[in-house]
Rosetta silent file (secondary structure, phi, psi, omega in degrees, C-alpha in Angstrom):
SEQUENCE: MTANLMTTAKIPNTAEQDPTQKLNLHGRPERIVTVERITAETQVTCTVNLDGIGQGTVDTGVPFLDHMIDQIKRHGLFDLDIKCTGDTFIDDHHSVEDTGITLGQAFNKALGDKKGIRRYGHFYAPLDEALTRAVVDLSGRPGLHMDIPFTRSHVGTFDVDLFSEFFYGFVNHSWMTVHLDNLKGKNSHHQIESTFKAFARALRMACEYDERALNTLPSTKEAF
SCORE:     score description
SCORE:     0.000 S_00000001
   1 L     0.000  135.216 -178.473   70.809   61.886  120.412 S_00000001
   2 L   -90.150  129.501 -179.064   72.207   63.981  117.540 S_00000001
   3 L   -73.344  142.769  175.625   74.724   66.610  118.453 S_00000001
   4 L   -85.689  112.920 -174.647   74.053   70.147  117.313 S_00000001
   5 L   -88.197   -3.483 -179.295   77.067   71.088  115.210 S_00000001
   6 L   -77.576  126.036  179.515   76.074   74.720  114.772 S_00000001
   7 L  -127.791  158.988  177.516   78.343   77.020  116.769 S_00000001
   8 L  -120.766  126.401 -179.675   78.669   80.761  117.107 S_00000001
   9 L   -65.685  133.671  177.535   82.070   82.387  117.277 S_00000001
  10 L   -86.485  120.318 -178.537   82.564   84.319  120.478 S_00000001
  11 L   -89.345  127.642 -178.240   83.768   87.801  119.709 S_00000001
  12 L   -61.755  134.706  179.400   86.134   89.233  122.312 S_00000001
  13 L   -86.572   85.671 -177.542   84.614   92.132  124.189 S_00000001
  14 H   -62.935  -30.096 -177.404   87.435   94.602  123.747 S_00000001
  15 H   -63.704  -28.174  178.676   85.336   97.326  125.353 S_00000001
  16 H   -68.159  -32.096 -179.922   85.483   95.477  128.688 S_00000001
  17 H   -81.600  -35.985 -179.613   89.275   95.706  128.611 S_00000001
  18 L  -142.287   96.737 -176.292   89.364   99.289  127.347 S_00000001
  19 L   -60.608  -19.511 -179.249   86.074  101.212  127.580 S_00000001
  20 L   -86.424  -10.318 -177.411   87.484  103.967  125.345 S_00000001
  21 L   -76.172  118.402  176.876   88.238  101.540  122.491 S_00000001
  22 L   -78.101  141.380 -179.230   85.723  101.928  119.668 S_00000001
  23 E  -110.356  152.616  174.159   84.615   98.695  118.007 S_00000001
  24 L   -91.018 -171.753 -175.128   83.568   98.003  114.442 S_00000001
  25 L   -65.826  -15.085 -179.487   80.586   95.927  113.362 S_00000001
  26 L   -96.851    6.596 -178.706   82.531   92.719  113.992 S_00000001
  27 L    75.789   12.638  178.132   83.251   93.563  117.620 S_00000001
  28 L  -103.207  159.862  177.883   86.881   94.194  116.766 S_00000001
  29 E   -56.576  142.252  176.953   88.784   97.475  117.287 S_00000001
  30 L   -56.015  138.705 -178.078   88.102  100.103  114.638 S_00000001
  31 L  -102.621   66.289 -179.662   90.660   99.906  111.852 S_00000001
  32 E  -125.585  123.022  179.675   91.206  103.650  111.404 S_00000001
  33 E  -140.959  158.223  172.575   94.677  105.187  111.546 S_00000001
  34 E  -124.845  132.143  179.351   96.547  108.313  110.476 S_00000001
  35 E  -126.889  138.359  176.824  100.208  108.216  109.481 S_00000001
  36 E  -122.969  136.281  177.992  102.457  111.138  108.663 S_00000001
  37 E  -128.173  122.811 -179.290  105.807  110.934  106.867 S_00000001
  38 E  -124.015  124.116  174.987  108.047  113.976  106.627 S_00000001
  39 L  -130.412 -179.195  176.244  111.321  114.058  104.721 S_00000001
  40 L   -70.206  -12.633 -175.878  113.411  116.736  103.046 S_00000001
  41 L  -107.002  -30.651 -175.954  111.591  115.853   99.804 S_00000001
  42 E  -146.246  160.492  167.977  107.956  115.300  100.793 S_00000001
  43 E  -132.190  116.026 -175.031  105.372  115.685  103.503 S_00000001
  44 E  -123.353  131.415  173.100  102.654  113.035  103.365 S_00000001
  45 E  -122.917  130.503 -175.112   99.640  112.587  105.627 S_00000001
  46 E  -136.375  125.161  172.963   97.426  109.543  105.163 S_00000001
  47 E  -115.108  129.750 -176.335   94.263  108.489  107.010 S_00000001
  48 E  -126.633  135.002  169.004   92.854  105.020  106.300 S_00000001
  49 E  -122.287  109.306 -176.723   89.635  103.320  107.380 S_00000001
  50 L   -69.704  -19.005 -178.485   89.692   99.687  106.284 S_00000001
  51 L  -110.420   41.241 -176.003   85.965   99.298  107.011 S_00000001
  52 L   -91.866 -158.875 -178.333   84.834  102.319  105.042 S_00000001
  53 L  -128.020   11.351  176.939   82.571  102.958  102.061 S_00000001
  54 L    88.155   34.107  179.910   85.090  104.285   99.544 S_00000001
  55 L  -115.045  171.483  178.829   85.084  107.968  100.395 S_00000001
  56 L   130.417  176.661 -176.810   87.770  110.559  101.071 S_00000001
  57 L  -122.152  132.173 -179.998   90.038  113.050   99.321 S_00000001
  58 E  -120.613  121.712  178.523   93.279  112.234   97.523 S_00000001
  59 E  -142.484   94.172 -178.161   95.737  114.984   96.593 S_00000001
  60 L   -97.436   -7.833 -173.141   99.285  113.780   95.927 S_00000001
  61 L    84.818   -2.380  178.128  100.296  116.568   93.570 S_00000001
  62 L  -124.645   98.050 -170.833  100.436  113.961   90.780 S_00000001
  63 H   -54.776  -40.720 -179.126   97.017  113.881   89.045 S_00000001
  64 H   -67.024  -36.595  176.150   97.399  110.486   87.390 S_00000001
  65 H   -65.288  -40.568  175.763   98.413  108.920   90.714 S_00000001
  66 H   -55.387  -45.260 -179.489   95.350  110.536   92.327 S_00000001
  67 H   -61.019  -38.781 -179.639   93.198  108.880   89.672 S_00000001
  68 H   -74.165  -40.425  177.758   94.750  105.476   90.386 S_00000001
  69 H   -66.372  -29.972  173.594   94.475  105.758   94.178 S_00000001
  70 H   -59.301  -31.767  176.928   90.836  106.682   93.648 S_00000001
  71 H   -66.069  -41.726  177.332   90.468  103.168   92.155 S_00000001
  72 H   -61.512  -44.129 -178.580   91.847  101.665   95.387 S_00000001
  73 H   -62.983  -52.260 -173.897   89.457  103.794   97.413 S_00000001
  74 H   -70.959  -47.768 -174.774   86.324  103.117   95.366 S_00000001
  75 H   -83.867  -20.724  175.599   86.807   99.452   94.487 S_00000001
  76 H   -89.295  -11.855 -174.875   88.405   98.501   97.796 S_00000001
  77 L    56.815   38.035  172.828   85.736  100.345   99.822 S_00000001
  78 L  -100.297  136.322  170.392   88.482  101.919  101.889 S_00000001
  79 E   -82.051  123.606 -176.628   88.048  105.454  103.187 S_00000001
  80 E  -131.693  127.541  168.967   91.242  107.290  102.234 S_00000001
  81 E  -122.065  116.012 -176.358   92.363  110.849  102.891 S_00000001
  82 E  -130.869  130.741  174.283   95.805  111.508  101.462 S_00000001
  83 E  -131.490  123.360  177.410   97.708  114.771  101.151 S_00000001
  84 E  -125.346  126.969  171.279  101.224  114.920   99.734 S_00000001
  85 E  -114.516  113.802 -173.536  103.288  118.062   99.318 S_00000001
  86 E  -137.795  177.643 -176.502  106.441  117.184   97.431 S_00000001
  87 L   -86.756   57.935 -179.581  109.214  118.424   95.159 S_00000001
  88 L   -68.190  -13.312  174.693  107.327  117.750   91.922 S_00000001
  89 L   -67.625  -20.218  174.896  109.172  120.724   90.405 S_00000001
  90 L   -90.230  -52.412 -174.399  112.126  118.322   90.274 S_00000001
  91 L  -173.418  158.136  177.530  110.333  115.073   89.436 S_00000001
  92 L   -80.856   -9.370 -170.241  107.230  113.101   90.452 S_00000001
  93 H   -55.255  -51.705 -174.991  109.372  110.246   91.761 S_00000001
  94 H   -63.892  -40.066 -179.633  109.619  111.258   95.420 S_00000001
  95 H   -67.335  -41.208 -179.593  105.915  112.059   95.754 S_00000001
  96 H   -66.330  -48.626 -178.046  104.821  108.806   94.119 S_00000001
  97 H   -64.848  -45.464 -176.259  107.191  106.622   96.137 S_00000001
  98 H   -70.982  -29.035  172.654  106.574  108.350   99.473 S_00000001
  99 H   -64.724  -43.169  177.090  102.807  108.211   98.977 S_00000001
 100 H   -61.808  -42.874  179.696  103.136  104.457   98.469 S_00000001
 101 H   -61.655  -48.459 -176.194  105.326  104.138  101.574 S_00000001
 102 H   -67.409  -40.343  177.257  102.951  106.134  103.783 S_00000001
 103 H   -64.179  -39.804  177.216   99.847  104.344  102.506 S_00000001
 104 H   -63.627  -42.569  177.665  101.573  101.008  103.146 S_00000001
 105 H   -61.522  -39.145 -179.805  102.493  102.035  106.687 S_00000001
 106 H   -66.027  -43.426  178.094   98.877  103.056  107.304 S_00000001
 107 H   -63.110  -43.866 -179.274   97.505   99.728  106.070 S_00000001
 108 H   -60.567  -43.254 -179.655  100.009   97.790  108.172 S_00000001
 109 H   -69.490  -40.563 -177.933   99.089   99.732  111.290 S_00000001
 110 H   -67.582  -31.179 -179.259   95.336   99.571  110.615 S_00000001
 111 H   -68.096  -21.334  175.809   95.390   95.778  110.173 S_00000001
 112 L    59.820 -132.254 -177.203   96.533   95.411  113.778 S_00000001
 113 L   -82.184   -3.638  176.866   96.939   91.809  114.922 S_00000001
 114 L    66.817    8.783  179.946   95.194   90.533  111.737 S_00000001
 115 L   -66.069  130.757  175.563   93.006   88.198  113.782 S_00000001
 116 L    89.483   -7.115 -178.587   89.858   87.182  111.924 S_00000001
 117 E   -81.181  163.532  178.565   90.813   88.498  108.476 S_00000001
 118 L   -73.410  -29.708  178.387   90.699   86.403  105.310 S_00000001
 119 L    77.593  -47.194 -177.282   94.386   87.174  104.648 S_00000001
 120 E  -102.964  147.681  174.540   94.269   86.144  100.958 S_00000001
 121 E  -151.738  149.699  177.468   92.603   87.951   98.078 S_00000001
 122 E  -150.311  153.426  178.455   92.551   87.703   94.299 S_00000001
 123 E  -163.903  145.087  170.673   90.757   89.393   91.423 S_00000001
 124 E  -108.332  127.678  179.416   90.757   89.677   87.645 S_00000001
 125 E  -123.946  120.078  173.266   89.864   93.139   86.318 S_00000001
 126 E   -90.903  149.082  168.187   89.217   93.886   82.646 S_00000001
 127 E  -143.458   98.060 -174.375   89.346   97.368   81.153 S_00000001
 128 L    55.683 -117.615 -175.318   88.477   97.226   77.473 S_00000001
 129 L   -81.982  -11.837 -175.856   91.330   95.250   75.842 S_00000001
 130 E   -91.198  143.424  177.262   93.381   95.060   79.050 S_00000001
 131 E  -140.716  124.579 -176.740   93.042   92.259   81.609 S_00000001
 132 E  -128.808  141.658  176.718   94.992   92.162   84.867 S_00000001
 133 E  -111.589  133.900  175.333   95.199   89.650   87.716 S_00000001
 134 E  -124.481  135.083  177.104   96.077   90.665   91.271 S_00000001
 135 E  -130.445  130.099 -174.751   96.801   88.260   94.129 S_00000001
 136 E  -125.234  137.456  172.686   97.391   89.495   97.689 S_00000001
 137 E  -131.357  116.190  177.716   98.653   87.733  100.808 S_00000001
 138 L   -80.561   66.694 -164.554   98.777   89.710  104.056 S_00000001
 139 L   -84.925  -19.054 -169.357  101.652   87.468  104.989 S_00000001
 140 L    82.316    3.873  178.301  103.892   89.701  107.060 S_00000001
 141 L  -123.562  111.352 -177.707  106.534   89.113  104.368 S_00000001
 142 L   -71.720  132.076  177.215  106.978   91.943  101.859 S_00000001
 143 E  -166.204  123.745  177.494  107.292   90.859   98.254 S_00000001
 144 E  -113.827  124.932  178.192  106.209   92.407   94.962 S_00000001
 145 E  -124.840  108.002 -169.567  106.112   90.262   91.833 S_00000001
 146 E  -128.507  131.040  176.575  104.960   92.309   88.878 S_00000001
 147 E  -130.741   94.047 -178.824  104.768   91.510   85.172 S_00000001
 148 L  -126.552  100.437 -179.592  103.367   94.476   83.237 S_00000001
 149 L   -80.993   83.100 -176.637  104.626   94.702   79.632 S_00000001
 150 L   -60.980  142.465 -178.844  103.979   98.405   79.096 S_00000001
 151 L   -93.799   -8.644  174.150  103.440   99.476   75.506 S_00000001
 152 L  -154.240  167.334 -172.333  104.766  103.016   76.035 S_00000001
 153 L   -88.183  -21.520 -177.216  106.894  104.930   78.526 S_00000001
 154 E  -136.373  147.479  166.837  104.443  107.668   79.544 S_00000001
 155 E  -114.625  105.506 -168.927  100.735  108.167   80.100 S_00000001
 156 L    63.098 -121.408  177.581  100.381  111.884   79.540 S_00000001
 157 L   -99.260    1.739 -176.538  103.222  113.286   81.650 S_00000001
 158 E   -84.963  123.400  178.209  103.288  110.305   84.029 S_00000001
 159 E   -78.094  119.748 -175.013  106.380  108.100   83.730 S_00000001
 160 L   -66.495  -16.320  174.609  105.195  104.476   83.889 S_00000001
 161 H   -61.449  -28.062 -178.084  108.432  103.530   85.720 S_00000001
 162 H   -72.864  -18.392  176.757  106.953  105.261   88.771 S_00000001
 163 H   -56.389  -46.534  179.350  104.096  102.757   88.794 S_00000001
 164 H   -70.392  -32.375  179.136  106.439  100.111   90.250 S_00000001
 165 H   -63.122  -39.243  176.983  107.937  102.635   92.696 S_00000001
 166 H   -61.339  -48.044 -176.281  104.495  103.216   94.207 S_00000001
 167 H   -71.588  -35.310  174.937  103.863   99.506   94.649 S_00000001
 168 H   -63.074  -42.666  176.963  107.336   98.741   95.996 S_00000001
 169 H   -60.417  -45.414 -178.914  106.842  101.495   98.561 S_00000001
 170 H   -64.608  -50.847 -175.117  103.413  100.178   99.489 S_00000001
 171 H   -65.131  -44.430 -176.962  104.343   96.491   99.660 S_00000001
 172 H   -66.174  -23.921 -177.327  107.595   96.933  101.572 S_00000001
 173 H  -106.880   -7.784  173.195  105.899   98.990  104.278 S_00000001
 174 H  -100.612   -9.101  179.232  102.618   97.101  104.510 S_00000001
 175 L    59.194   49.103  177.388  104.421   93.728  104.778 S_00000001
 176 L  -116.110  157.399  166.616  102.303   92.093  102.083 S_00000001
 177 E  -102.945  126.948 -175.497  103.057   89.708   99.257 S_00000001
 178 E  -133.600  129.581  173.237  101.527   91.003   96.023 S_00000001
 179 E  -114.123  126.376  179.701  101.476   89.517   92.517 S_00000001
 180 E  -127.163  117.700 -177.481  100.370   91.785   89.662 S_00000001
 181 E  -131.124  115.794  172.755  100.161   90.361   86.159 S_00000001
 182 E   -83.762  110.296 -173.870   98.802   92.161   83.119 S_00000001
 183 E   -83.113  -29.903  178.246   97.609   89.266   80.971 S_00000001
 184 E  -147.565  151.526  174.556   96.447   91.359   78.001 S_00000001
 185 L   158.369  139.815  177.535   96.689   94.994   77.027 S_00000001
 186 L  -121.281  -22.590 -179.153   97.803   97.451   74.372 S_00000001
 187 L  -101.824  119.296 -174.337   96.917  100.767   75.987 S_00000001
 188 H   -62.588  -35.209  175.658   99.222  101.657   78.890 S_00000001
 189 H   -59.885  -45.087  179.283   96.529  103.698   80.640 S_00000001
 190 H   -66.101  -38.894  178.398   94.251  100.648   80.542 S_00000001
 191 H   -59.348  -46.833 -178.063   97.068   98.371   81.707 S_00000001
 192 H   -69.615  -46.559 -176.567   97.736  100.514   84.757 S_00000001
 193 H   -65.762  -39.169  177.656   94.122  101.239   85.641 S_00000001
 194 H   -65.479  -30.917  177.029   93.047   97.601   85.345 S_00000001
 195 H   -67.074  -45.331  179.544   95.962   96.736   87.647 S_00000001
 196 H   -65.456  -37.601  178.784   94.854   99.207   90.309 S_00000001
 197 H   -67.269  -43.917  178.252   91.254   98.002   90.075 S_00000001
 198 H   -63.595  -42.152  179.027   92.273   94.362   90.391 S_00000001
 199 H   -62.232  -43.164 -179.620   94.589   95.204   93.273 S_00000001
 200 H   -59.380  -45.379 -178.728   91.854   97.144   95.076 S_00000001
 201 H   -69.028  -39.169  178.495   89.407   94.245   94.884 S_00000001
 202 H   -67.212  -40.158  179.109   91.999   91.669   95.912 S_00000001
 203 H   -66.862  -39.432  176.147   93.122   93.830   98.839 S_00000001
 204 H   -58.376  -46.228 -179.994   89.521   94.342   99.917 S_00000001
 205 H   -61.293  -44.085 -177.326   88.974   90.587   99.979 S_00000001
 206 H   -66.358  -35.249 -177.320   92.168   89.990  101.982 S_00000001
 207 H   -81.531  -18.976 -177.317   91.338   92.680  104.569 S_00000001
 208 L   -67.996  155.852  177.841   87.740   91.586  105.103 S_00000001
 209 E   -81.921  144.391  173.369   86.771   89.526  108.112 S_00000001
 210 L   -96.025  110.486 -174.614   85.948   85.842  107.832 S_00000001
 211 L   -60.729  -21.456 -179.552   82.759   85.393  109.875 S_00000001
 212 L   -86.975   -6.154 -174.410   83.674   81.749  110.530 S_00000001
 213 L  -143.429   42.720 -174.567   87.068   82.600  112.012 S_00000001
 214 L   -64.717  -24.977 -178.205   86.759   85.921  113.814 S_00000001
 215 L  -104.125   13.245 -173.029   88.915   84.755  116.732 S_00000001
 216 L  -114.521  135.695  171.821   91.513   82.956  114.634 S_00000001
 217 L   -80.626  125.263 -174.289   94.846   84.173  113.316 S_00000001
 218 L   -77.416   61.362  177.942   94.970   83.023  109.676 S_00000001
 219 L  -159.870  133.326  176.627   98.304   81.261  109.975 S_00000001
 220 L   -69.576  -14.621  175.187   99.346   77.825  111.241 S_00000001
 221 L   -76.335  -16.059 -175.200  102.398   79.568  112.711 S_00000001
 222 L    59.958   29.584  178.369  100.020   81.510  114.965 S_00000001
 223 L  -165.685  155.906  174.253  102.123   84.563  114.202 S_00000001
 224 L  -121.612    0.000    0.000  102.968   86.996  111.417 S_00000001
């Protein structure tokens, strides 16, 4: 007699343990959180839905950053509502960094126990002459490795040095390992935007559920 090797993963019925807990389409707790960060320099509120459709409103007080976070929202299919009120009359630095920190905290909290996720993601995104590769590991170990040879110091009024401040804030507070490499590019706007698009797609892949391993923590350590 031939054994039937087809199996179906049993999804834990979280509702039986907590009837008030809303579940997503995978039978897992909804991955929707709101985080607020208040300092003497900024006030940031961020709501994230990891299983969204790419909608929401982004207002950081820094228009170019809004445009880049819109890439994360649209290409990552994350619902994002972000409001930052900061001391941009001094400099954009605090608003950019604290937005990255708060968004990272929201992702870390929304990911929960990480059971069933793919964990790894990668993507190459072209934008005209620019080509960028992003690789993401939801490892529980923060690390940003970035190689972006910018061709100028500003895009409009946006200081390209702040680009790394956003990602350091995000990575250090989301506990991810992220590699960002601009492989080609002459236009700094294209370099940055292709990076955000590649990052969004790689992050989407890493956060998605693996239907073959919904009850499995993606680590041989069985911990993050």
